[in-house]
mmCIF file of C-alpha atoms and ligand atoms in Angstrom:
data_model
loop_
_atom_site.group_PDB
_atom_site.id
_atom_site.type_symbol
_atom_site.label_atom_id
_atom_site.label_comp_id
_atom_site.label_asym_id
_atom_site.label_seq_id
_atom_site.Cartn_x
_atom_site.Cartn_y
_atom_site.Cartn_z
ATOM 1 C CA MET A 1 106.843 81.067 99.517
ATOM 2 C CA THR A 2 107.040 77.595 98.055
ATOM 3 C CA ALA A 3 110.626 77.140 96.905
ATOM 4 C CA GLY A 4 112.319 76.619 93.551
ATOM 5 C CA ASP A 5 110.515 78.132 90.603
ATOM 6 C CA TYR A 6 107.077 77.349 92.077
ATOM 7 C CA TYR A 7 106.101 80.784 93.402
ATOM 8 C CA ASN A 8 107.588 82.481 90.325
ATOM 9 C CA ALA A 9 105.478 80.260 88.084
ATOM 10 C CA HIS A 10 102.231 80.548 90.059
ATOM 11 C CA SER A 11 101.938 84.153 91.195
ATOM 12 C CA GLN A 12 100.210 85.860 88.280
ATOM 13 C CA GLN A 13 97.749 87.587 90.636
ATOM 14 C CA GLN A 14 100.635 89.159 92.556
ATOM 15 C CA HIS A 15 102.369 89.967 89.263
ATOM 16 C CA ASN A 16 99.245 91.760 88.102
ATOM 17 C CA ALA A 17 99.363 93.846 91.294
ATOM 18 C CA THR A 18 102.986 94.846 90.708
ATOM 19 C CA ILE A 19 102.026 96.311 87.321
ATOM 20 C CA ALA A 20 99.818 98.800 89.185
ATOM 21 C CA CYS A 21 102.922 99.973 91.092
ATOM 22 C CA LEU A 22 104.946 100.922 88.008
ATOM 23 C CA PRO A 23 103.753 104.543 87.594
ATOM 24 C CA LEU A 24 104.490 105.260 91.277
ATOM 25 C CA LEU A 25 107.938 103.698 90.943
ATOM 26 C CA GLU A 26 108.637 105.838 87.900
ATOM 27 C CA ARG A 27 107.611 108.997 89.759
ATOM 28 C CA ALA A 28 109.635 107.995 92.836
ATOM 29 C CA ALA A 29 112.708 107.349 90.673
ATOM 30 C CA GLY A 30 112.228 110.757 89.049
ATOM 31 C CA ASP A 31 111.952 112.573 92.407
ATOM 32 C CA VAL A 32 114.526 111.066 94.755
ATOM 33 C CA PRO A 33 117.794 112.894 95.304
ATOM 34 C CA LEU A 34 120.820 111.270 93.691
ATOM 35 C CA PRO A 35 123.778 110.164 95.813
ATOM 36 C CA ALA A 36 127.083 112.047 95.823
ATOM 37 C CA ALA A 37 129.504 111.193 93.021
ATOM 38 C CA GLY A 38 131.004 107.731 93.452
ATOM 39 C CA GLN A 39 128.321 106.545 95.908
ATOM 40 C CA PRO A 40 125.976 103.796 94.653
ATOM 41 C CA PHE A 41 122.277 104.472 94.238
ATOM 42 C CA LEU A 42 120.683 101.776 96.391
ATOM 43 C CA ILE A 43 117.319 100.193 95.590
ATOM 44 C CA ALA A 44 115.807 97.918 98.270
ATOM 45 C CA ASP A 45 113.183 95.325 97.280
ATOM 46 C CA TYR A 46 111.648 94.147 100.552
ATOM 47 C CA GLY A 47 110.123 90.631 100.501
ATOM 48 C CA ALA A 48 111.236 89.628 97.001
ATOM 49 C CA ALA A 49 110.448 85.889 97.244
ATOM 50 C CA GLN A 50 112.135 84.224 94.237
ATOM 51 C CA GLY A 51 112.196 87.485 92.337
ATOM 52 C CA ARG A 52 110.108 87.072 89.209
ATOM 53 C CA ASN A 53 107.594 89.733 90.153
ATOM 54 C CA SER A 54 110.387 92.170 91.029
ATOM 55 C CA LEU A 55 111.963 92.145 87.559
ATOM 56 C CA GLU A 56 109.621 94.640 85.931
ATOM 57 C CA PRO A 57 109.454 97.020 88.923
ATOM 58 C CA VAL A 58 113.256 97.108 89.162
ATOM 59 C CA ARG A 59 113.604 97.581 85.383
ATOM 60 C CA THR A 60 111.196 100.510 85.620
ATOM 61 C CA ILE A 61 113.221 102.155 88.389
ATOM 62 C CA LEU A 62 116.502 101.539 86.553
ATOM 63 C CA ALA A 63 115.238 103.108 83.322
ATOM 64 C CA THR A 64 114.499 106.411 85.065
ATOM 65 C CA ILE A 65 117.521 106.424 87.363
ATOM 66 C CA ARG A 66 119.943 105.620 84.536
ATOM 67 C CA ARG A 67 118.682 108.639 82.585
ATOM 68 C CA ARG A 68 119.372 110.824 85.616
ATOM 69 C CA LEU A 69 122.580 109.087 86.692
ATOM 70 C CA PRO A 70 124.672 108.230 83.620
ATOM 71 C CA LEU A 71 127.313 105.532 83.462
ATOM 72 C CA PRO A 72 129.641 104.697 85.080
ATOM 73 C CA ALA A 73 127.700 105.560 88.278
ATOM 74 C CA PRO A 74 126.919 102.288 90.074
ATOM 75 C CA ILE A 75 123.423 101.156 91.035
ATOM 76 C CA ALA A 76 122.877 98.438 93.660
ATOM 77 C CA VAL A 77 119.689 96.390 93.974
ATOM 78 C CA VAL A 78 119.208 94.474 97.221
ATOM 79 C CA HIS A 79 116.431 91.876 97.367
ATOM 80 C CA THR A 80 115.457 91.091 100.953
ATOM 81 C CA ASP A 81 113.341 88.294 102.364
ATOM 82 C CA LEU A 82 113.187 85.957 105.352
ATOM 83 C CA PRO A 83 116.272 83.747 105.861
ATOM 84 C CA GLU A 84 114.407 80.618 104.718
ATOM 85 C CA ASN A 85 113.571 82.188 101.329
ATOM 86 C CA ASP A 86 114.984 80.355 98.306
ATOM 87 C CA PHE A 87 117.567 82.961 97.262
ATOM 88 C CA ASN A 88 119.247 80.376 94.984
ATOM 89 C CA ALA A 89 116.175 80.457 92.754
ATOM 90 C CA LEU A 90 116.258 84.255 92.777
ATOM 91 C CA PHE A 91 119.886 84.485 91.642
ATOM 92 C CA THR A 92 119.352 81.777 89.005
ATOM 93 C CA LEU A 93 116.493 83.867 87.625
ATOM 94 C CA LEU A 94 118.583 87.048 87.639
ATOM 95 C CA GLY A 95 121.428 85.253 85.863
ATOM 96 C CA GLU A 96 119.402 83.321 83.300
ATOM 97 C CA SER A 97 116.053 84.934 82.586
ATOM 98 C CA PRO A 98 115.716 86.932 79.366
ATOM 99 C CA GLU A 99 113.539 89.241 81.501
ATOM 100 C CA SER A 100 116.316 89.889 84.027
ATOM 101 C CA TYR A 101 117.012 93.557 84.705
ATOM 102 C CA LEU A 102 120.735 92.667 84.755
ATOM 103 C CA ARG A 103 120.701 92.059 80.989
ATOM 104 C CA ASP A 104 122.520 94.811 79.158
ATOM 105 C CA ALA A 105 122.705 96.825 82.358
ATOM 106 C CA PRO A 106 126.329 97.727 83.068
ATOM 107 C CA GLU A 107 127.172 98.938 86.551
ATOM 108 C CA VAL A 108 124.029 97.413 88.052
ATOM 109 C CA TYR A 109 124.758 94.988 90.916
ATOM 110 C CA ALA A 110 122.302 92.611 92.608
ATOM 111 C CA PHE A 111 122.534 91.471 96.233
ATOM 112 C CA ALA A 112 120.349 89.739 98.802
ATOM 113 C CA ALA A 113 119.661 90.192 102.507
ATOM 114 C CA GLY A 114 118.013 87.403 104.523
ATOM 115 C CA LYS A 115 116.412 89.202 107.446
ATOM 116 C CA THR A 116 112.912 90.112 108.582
ATOM 117 C CA PHE A 117 111.751 93.551 107.465
ATOM 118 C CA TYR A 118 110.328 94.033 110.953
ATOM 119 C CA GLU A 119 113.911 94.859 111.921
ATOM 120 C CA GLN A 120 116.328 97.309 110.370
ATOM 121 C CA VAL A 121 117.906 95.528 107.388
ATOM 122 C CA PHE A 122 120.252 98.289 106.109
ATOM 123 C CA PRO A 123 122.549 100.773 107.826
ATOM 124 C CA GLY A 124 120.850 104.104 108.508
ATOM 125 C CA GLY A 125 120.424 106.486 105.550
ATOM 126 C CA LEU A 126 121.610 104.044 102.859
ATOM 127 C CA VAL A 127 118.466 103.344 100.810
ATOM 128 C CA SER A 128 117.501 105.776 98.036
ATOM 129 C CA LEU A 129 114.392 103.966 96.836
ATOM 130 C CA GLY A 130 112.511 101.175 98.616
ATOM 131 C CA TYR A 131 109.800 98.990 97.167
ATOM 132 C CA THR A 132 107.607 96.284 98.605
ATOM 133 C CA ALA A 133 104.646 94.416 97.100
ATOM 134 C CA SER A 134 102.257 91.826 98.551
ATOM 135 C CA THR A 135 104.251 91.687 101.772
ATOM 136 C CA VAL A 136 103.180 93.984 104.596
ATOM 137 C CA HIS A 137 99.965 92.045 105.248
ATOM 138 C CA TRP A 138 102.233 89.163 106.363
ATOM 139 C CA LEU A 139 102.467 89.431 110.139
ATOM 140 C CA SER A 140 105.652 89.001 112.148
ATOM 141 C CA ALA A 141 103.821 85.981 113.636
ATOM 142 C CA ALA A 142 100.261 84.915 114.403
ATOM 143 C CA PRO A 143 99.424 86.362 117.834
ATOM 144 C CA GLY A 144 97.788 83.076 118.842
ATOM 145 C CA PRO A 145 95.768 80.141 117.538
ATOM 146 C CA LEU A 146 92.691 80.510 115.373
ATOM 147 C CA SER A 147 89.929 78.034 116.023
ATOM 148 C CA GLY A 148 87.884 76.587 113.153
ATOM 149 C CA HIS A 149 89.505 78.568 110.324
ATOM 150 C CA ILE A 150 92.906 79.265 108.792
ATOM 151 C CA TRP A 151 92.127 82.831 107.660
ATOM 152 C CA PRO A 152 92.440 85.525 110.369
ATOM 153 C CA LEU A 153 89.937 87.834 108.674
ATOM 154 C CA ARG A 154 87.270 85.215 109.484
ATOM 155 C CA ALA A 155 88.061 85.468 113.222
ATOM 156 C CA GLU A 156 85.707 87.294 115.560
ATOM 157 C CA GLY A 157 85.819 89.023 118.945
ATOM 158 C CA PRO A 158 89.058 89.033 120.937
ATOM 159 C CA THR A 159 90.805 86.678 118.491
ATOM 160 C CA HIS A 160 90.143 89.076 115.621
ATOM 161 C CA ASP A 161 91.236 92.008 117.769
ATOM 162 C CA ALA A 162 94.543 90.299 118.566
ATOM 163 C CA PHE A 163 95.321 89.865 114.849
ATOM 164 C CA ALA A 164 94.295 93.464 114.125
ATOM 165 C CA ALA A 165 96.521 94.739 116.937
ATOM 166 C CA ARG A 166 99.478 92.690 115.671
ATOM 167 C CA ALA A 167 98.974 94.075 112.143
ATOM 168 C CA ARG A 168 98.884 97.646 113.467
ATOM 169 C CA GLN A 169 102.028 97.128 115.532
ATOM 170 C CA ASP A 170 103.879 95.385 112.672
ATOM 171 C CA TRP A 171 103.037 98.179 110.222
ATOM 172 C CA GLN A 172 104.340 100.795 112.645
ATOM 173 C CA THR A 173 107.518 98.770 113.142
ATOM 174 C CA PHE A 174 107.935 98.364 109.377
ATOM 175 C CA LEU A 175 107.629 102.119 108.811
ATOM 176 C CA ALA A 176 109.933 102.975 111.691
ATOM 177 C CA CYS A 177 112.659 100.678 110.301
ATOM 178 C CA ARG A 178 112.287 102.065 106.767
ATOM 179 C CA SER A 179 112.345 105.655 108.009
ATOM 180 C CA ARG A 180 115.802 104.981 109.466
ATOM 181 C CA GLU A 181 117.092 103.178 106.373
ATOM 182 C CA LEU A 182 115.967 105.762 103.802
ATOM 183 C CA ARG A 183 118.306 108.589 102.850
ATOM 184 C CA PRO A 184 116.900 112.059 103.476
ATOM 185 C CA GLY A 185 114.587 112.604 100.487
ATOM 186 C CA GLY A 186 114.516 108.845 99.793
ATOM 187 C CA GLN A 187 111.182 107.281 98.867
ATOM 188 C CA LEU A 188 109.341 104.035 99.483
ATOM 189 C CA VAL A 189 106.574 102.517 97.316
ATOM 190 C CA VAL A 190 104.286 100.022 99.060
ATOM 191 C CA MET A 191 101.589 97.802 97.611
ATOM 192 C CA ALA A 192 99.336 96.212 100.242
ATOM 193 C CA GLY A 193 96.139 94.164 100.143
ATOM 194 C CA LEU A 194 93.095 95.880 101.671
ATOM 195 C CA ARG A 195 90.225 94.986 103.972
ATOM 196 C CA ASP A 196 86.947 96.867 103.488
ATOM 197 C CA ALA A 197 84.719 98.263 106.231
ATOM 198 C CA ALA A 198 82.720 95.016 106.278
ATOM 199 C CA GLY A 199 85.901 93.015 106.915
ATOM 200 C CA HIS A 200 86.229 91.509 103.420
ATOM 201 C CA CYS A 201 89.490 91.411 101.491
ATOM 202 C CA GLY A 202 88.416 89.696 98.269
ATOM 203 C CA LEU A 203 90.138 86.377 99.006
ATOM 204 C CA ASP A 204 87.417 85.277 101.419
ATOM 205 C CA GLY A 205 85.791 82.787 99.031
ATOM 206 C CA VAL A 206 88.910 80.786 98.248
ATOM 207 C CA MET A 207 89.969 80.820 101.901
ATOM 208 C CA ASP A 208 86.586 79.430 103.015
ATOM 209 C CA LEU A 209 86.867 76.748 100.364
ATOM 210 C CA ALA A 210 90.411 75.830 101.469
ATOM 211 C CA ASN A 211 89.296 75.690 105.077
ATOM 212 C CA GLU A 212 86.419 73.363 104.192
ATOM 213 C CA ALA A 213 88.845 71.085 102.321
ATOM 214 C CA LEU A 214 91.019 70.867 105.456
ATOM 215 C CA GLN A 215 87.983 70.063 107.602
ATOM 216 C CA GLU A 216 87.124 67.281 105.152
ATOM 217 C CA LEU A 217 90.615 65.846 105.633
ATOM 218 C CA VAL A 218 90.075 65.923 109.403
ATOM 219 C CA ALA A 219 86.704 64.157 109.023
ATOM 220 C CA ALA A 220 88.356 61.523 106.807
ATOM 221 C CA GLY A 221 91.124 60.945 109.370
ATOM 222 C CA THR A 222 93.818 62.129 106.915
ATOM 223 C CA LEU A 223 94.678 65.164 109.082
ATOM 224 C CA THR A 224 94.510 65.173 112.886
ATOM 225 C CA ALA A 225 92.215 67.688 114.537
ATOM 226 C CA ALA A 226 95.153 68.939 116.613
ATOM 227 C CA ALA A 227 97.271 69.604 113.492
ATOM 228 C CA TYR A 228 94.344 71.426 111.867
ATOM 229 C CA GLU A 229 93.849 73.621 114.948
ATOM 230 C CA ARG A 230 97.500 74.726 114.712
ATOM 231 C CA MET A 231 97.112 75.806 111.087
ATOM 232 C CA VAL A 232 96.823 79.534 110.490
ATOM 233 C CA LEU A 233 97.938 81.904 107.754
ATOM 234 C CA PRO A 234 99.718 84.790 109.520
ATOM 235 C CA ILE A 235 98.111 87.392 107.266
ATOM 236 C CA TYR A 236 95.934 90.374 108.125
ATOM 237 C CA TYR A 237 94.752 93.105 105.771
ATOM 238 C CA GLN A 238 94.240 96.567 107.202
ATOM 239 C CA THR A 239 91.911 99.194 105.740
ATOM 240 C CA ALA A 240 93.349 102.045 103.652
ATOM 241 C CA GLU A 241 92.608 104.418 106.536
ATOM 242 C CA GLU A 242 94.520 102.210 108.974
ATOM 243 C CA TYR A 243 97.577 102.042 106.705
ATOM 244 C CA ILE A 244 97.560 105.783 106.139
ATOM 245 C CA ALA A 245 96.893 106.697 109.793
ATOM 246 C CA ALA A 246 100.364 105.453 110.724
ATOM 247 C CA LEU A 247 102.030 108.052 108.463
ATOM 248 C CA GLY A 248 102.898 111.692 108.931
ATOM 249 C CA PRO A 249 102.836 114.133 111.815
ATOM 250 C CA ASP A 250 99.298 113.174 112.859
ATOM 251 C CA ALA A 251 100.204 109.488 113.207
ATOM 252 C CA ALA A 252 98.718 107.921 116.305
ATOM 253 C CA SER A 253 102.121 106.468 117.164
ATOM 254 C CA GLY A 254 105.371 108.283 116.463
ATOM 255 C CA ALA A 255 106.828 105.289 114.626
ATOM 256 C CA GLY A 256 106.030 106.226 111.024
ATOM 257 C CA ALA A 257 105.597 109.909 111.736
ATOM 258 C CA VAL A 258 108.892 110.867 110.161
ATOM 259 C CA LEU A 259 107.696 109.622 106.748
ATOM 260 C CA ARG A 260 105.429 111.824 104.633
ATOM 261 C CA LEU A 261 102.687 110.503 102.369
ATOM 262 C CA VAL A 262 103.353 111.654 98.796
ATOM 263 C CA GLU A 263 100.474 109.860 97.095
ATOM 264 C CA SER A 264 98.068 106.993 97.635
ATOM 265 C CA GLN A 265 95.731 105.129 95.360
ATOM 266 C CA GLU A 266 93.234 102.287 95.800
ATOM 267 C CA VAL A 267 92.923 99.825 92.930
ATOM 268 C CA SER A 268 90.466 96.969 92.314
ATOM 269 C CA LEU A 269 92.195 94.137 90.509
ATOM 270 C CA SER A 270 90.453 91.687 88.250
ATOM 271 C CA ASP A 271 91.228 88.018 88.811
ATOM 272 C CA VAL A 272 93.650 86.893 86.088
ATOM 273 C CA TYR A 273 92.691 83.214 86.390
ATOM 274 C CA TRP A 274 88.968 84.023 86.212
ATOM 275 C CA ARG A 275 89.564 86.145 83.096
ATOM 276 C CA GLN A 276 91.226 83.132 81.444
ATOM 277 C CA TYR A 277 88.345 80.910 82.567
ATOM 278 C CA GLU A 278 85.781 83.291 81.089
ATOM 279 C CA ALA A 279 87.645 83.111 77.775
ATOM 280 C CA THR A 280 88.045 79.304 77.723
ATOM 281 C CA ARG A 281 85.308 77.930 80.066
ATOM 282 C CA ASP A 282 87.922 75.280 80.961
ATOM 283 C CA ALA A 283 87.094 74.622 84.627
ATOM 284 C CA GLN A 284 89.863 72.023 85.036
ATOM 285 C CA ALA A 285 92.608 74.375 83.822
ATOM 286 C CA TYR A 286 91.200 77.191 85.968
ATOM 287 C CA ALA A 287 91.076 74.966 89.059
ATOM 288 C CA ALA A 288 94.635 73.709 88.484
ATOM 289 C CA ALA A 289 95.961 77.260 88.068
ATOM 290 C CA TYR A 290 94.059 78.473 91.145
ATOM 291 C CA ALA A 291 95.158 75.614 93.386
ATOM 292 C CA ALA A 292 98.798 76.175 92.336
ATOM 293 C CA TYR A 293 98.485 79.926 93.012
ATOM 294 C CA LEU A 294 97.047 79.199 96.462
ATOM 295 C CA ARG A 295 99.740 76.617 97.151
ATOM 296 C CA ALA A 296 102.570 78.948 96.141
ATOM 297 C CA PHE A 297 101.863 81.395 98.979
ATOM 298 C CA THR A 298 100.169 79.240 101.626
ATOM 299 C CA GLU A 299 102.115 75.974 101.670
ATOM 300 C CA PRO A 300 105.060 77.018 103.892
ATOM 301 C CA SER A 301 102.706 78.456 106.555
ATOM 302 C CA LEU A 302 100.293 75.511 106.529
ATOM 303 C CA PHE A 303 102.583 72.561 105.854
ATOM 304 C CA GLY A 304 106.174 73.731 106.398
ATOM 305 C CA THR A 305 108.852 74.398 103.848
ATOM 306 C CA ALA A 306 109.305 70.863 102.449
ATOM 307 C CA GLY A 307 107.400 71.814 99.289
ATOM 308 C CA PRO A 308 107.431 70.018 95.925
ATOM 309 C CA ALA A 309 110.909 71.302 95.056
ATOM 310 C CA GLN A 310 112.351 69.695 98.204
ATOM 311 C CA ARG A 311 110.902 66.184 97.913
ATOM 312 C CA ALA A 312 111.869 63.026 96.084
ATOM 313 C CA PRO A 313 110.079 62.723 92.721
ATOM 314 C CA GLY A 314 106.825 60.794 93.068
ATOM 315 C CA ALA A 315 106.541 61.193 96.863
ATOM 316 C CA VAL A 316 103.011 62.267 97.856
ATOM 317 C CA SER A 317 102.616 64.526 100.876
ATOM 318 C CA LEU A 318 99.653 65.703 102.923
ATOM 319 C CA ALA A 319 100.040 69.038 101.133
ATOM 320 C CA ASP A 320 99.667 67.270 97.761
ATOM 321 C CA VAL A 321 96.455 65.624 98.965
ATOM 322 C CA PHE A 322 95.090 68.915 100.286
ATOM 323 C CA TYR A 323 95.814 71.059 97.218
ATOM 324 C CA GLN A 324 94.419 68.280 94.970
ATOM 325 C CA ARG A 325 91.202 68.400 97.030
ATOM 326 C CA VAL A 326 91.137 72.202 96.720
ATOM 327 C CA GLN A 327 91.555 71.861 92.967
ATOM 328 C CA GLU A 328 88.634 69.411 92.730
ATOM 329 C CA ARG A 329 86.418 71.715 94.785
ATOM 330 C CA ILE A 330 87.284 74.734 92.605
ATOM 331 C CA ALA A 331 86.607 72.743 89.430
ATOM 332 C CA ALA A 332 83.175 71.857 90.853
ATOM 333 C CA GLU A 333 82.351 75.445 91.918
ATOM 334 C CA PRO A 334 84.573 77.810 89.882
ATOM 335 C CA ALA A 335 82.870 81.034 90.989
ATOM 336 C CA ARG A 336 83.560 80.408 94.677
ATOM 337 C CA ALA A 337 87.294 80.920 94.251
ATOM 338 C CA VAL A 338 87.235 84.129 92.246
ATOM 339 C CA SER A 339 89.120 86.907 93.979
ATOM 340 C CA HIS A 340 88.022 90.544 94.256
ATOM 341 C CA TRP A 341 91.349 91.834 95.486
ATOM 342 C CA ARG A 342 91.625 95.509 96.345
ATOM 343 C CA ILE A 343 95.046 96.960 96.880
ATOM 344 C CA LEU A 344 96.495 100.157 98.265
ATOM 345 C CA LEU A 345 99.447 101.844 96.587
ATOM 346 C CA LEU A 346 101.443 104.214 98.755
ATOM 347 C CA ARG A 347 104.366 106.453 97.919
ATOM 348 C CA VAL A 348 106.045 107.902 100.989
ATOM 349 C CA ALA A 349 109.165 109.991 101.460
ATOM 350 C CA ARG A 350 111.636 110.734 104.197
ATOM 351 C CA PRO A 351 111.769 114.539 104.300
ATOM 352 C CA LEU A 352 115.086 116.084 103.280
ATOM 353 C CA ALA A 353 115.489 117.642 106.697
ATOM 354 C CA ALA A 354 114.632 114.515 108.732
HETATM 355 C C1 SAM B 1 103.361 86.994 98.432
HETATM 356 S S1 SAM B 1 105.100 87.111 98.467
HETATM 357 C C2 SAM B 1 105.392 88.555 97.505
HETATM 358 C C3 SAM B 1 106.653 88.436 96.719
HETATM 359 C C4 SAM B 1 106.907 89.555 95.732
HETATM 360 N N1 SAM B 1 107.176 90.809 96.406
HETATM 361 C C5 SAM B 1 105.769 89.713 94.753
HETATM 362 O O1 SAM B 1 105.361 90.850 94.508
HETATM 363 O O2 SAM B 1 105.329 88.705 94.204
HETATM 364 C C6 SAM B 1 105.427 87.697 100.105
HETATM 365 C C7 SAM B 1 106.907 87.671 100.429
HETATM 366 O O3 SAM B 1 107.125 88.423 101.626
HETATM 367 C C8 SAM B 1 108.050 87.721 102.396
HETATM 368 N N2 SAM B 1 107.906 88.109 103.787
HETATM 369 C C9 SAM B 1 106.877 87.867 104.619
HETATM 370 N N3 SAM B 1 107.150 88.342 105.841
HETATM 371 C C10 SAM B 1 108.390 88.907 105.773
HETATM 372 C C11 SAM B 1 109.229 89.543 106.717
HETATM 373 N N4 SAM B 1 108.843 89.703 107.988
HETATM 374 N N5 SAM B 1 110.431 90.000 106.314
HETATM 375 C C12 SAM B 1 110.829 89.849 105.017
HETATM 376 N N6 SAM B 1 110.072 89.228 104.074
HETATM 377 C C13 SAM B 1 108.871 88.759 104.450
HETATM 378 C C14 SAM B 1 107.684 86.261 102.179
HETATM 379 O O4 SAM B 1 108.720 85.400 102.579
HETATM 380 C C15 SAM B 1 107.421 86.265 100.696
HETATM 381 O O5 SAM B 1 108.561 85.993 99.955
#
């Protein structure tokens, strides 16, 4: 995600999705077995970015666990992400934010792990409660180029099939790694974006608009055609059935079979920026908020990691030009950007005997 405080400040849609996870986190924290005396209760937050959207979920878990596990029992929270993630911003937030779950929370310790979640991140059997939100639709890598678009869900034929196959394989790998890391009886709560049977995921409008803005830059000679052809967002949304098929004894592959589905729920989220726009009819403010939201999660994949926080003040980059163009297009056609995001909430458990 774009570094510094940028993603934290421009991820209200993702924040909205984490709120939907809170009841499942509360139930997971109420159900999981507690560690033996003296052992820390370990919470893993997979794909934390710069942490703002993890504060409330972790606070929710802590509230329930602390009731069950009184002081001075220690609780450890490990935020994981890719090595290039801005963990400095995360620890600054944890240390300084009034919203930090570390406030007035004795014997709670925060750590970070910089490693892909498509590998085992923790020693076997260490994690009591895992959580991940807005992450598992990010692929380990794009399986190949995507011609004429940046959004894999717009691909067709064999190109689409290659992205779908990578998503299926990555999800199985993710579950297999978590099934080894969870303690027997440990639970994992997952929030993932969904594709419907027609292939739509609710972000299609804004992605088409962004793609058109890039094609305009190519036509204007601002972006080379070759650079545009290399651009792809390594994201693929599976259907609810596809996510669930990888779990339990009937799983097509054995990878996630050890984990049991405890509960699942599909939720349609309203677009927080559109709600504000409907209240104010301020198209410029809506477009600015939307372009910043899009930038916060797409910039590193499209333009590399030298985002606004990394550049000299006043320097204008190709990314600045692009997101400004996106903003102008959204201001001109506000309804095209509105998202109809559907998410899947999953609570899964490693059986006590496994
Ligand atoms: C959209 S952000 C979500 C951040 C946060 N969980 C939230 O709810 O706002 C996706 C995060 O997943 C991380 N991510 C993507 N692929 C990953 C991988 N293979 N291993 C670990 N983290 C990954 C990204 O770096 C990014 O920080």
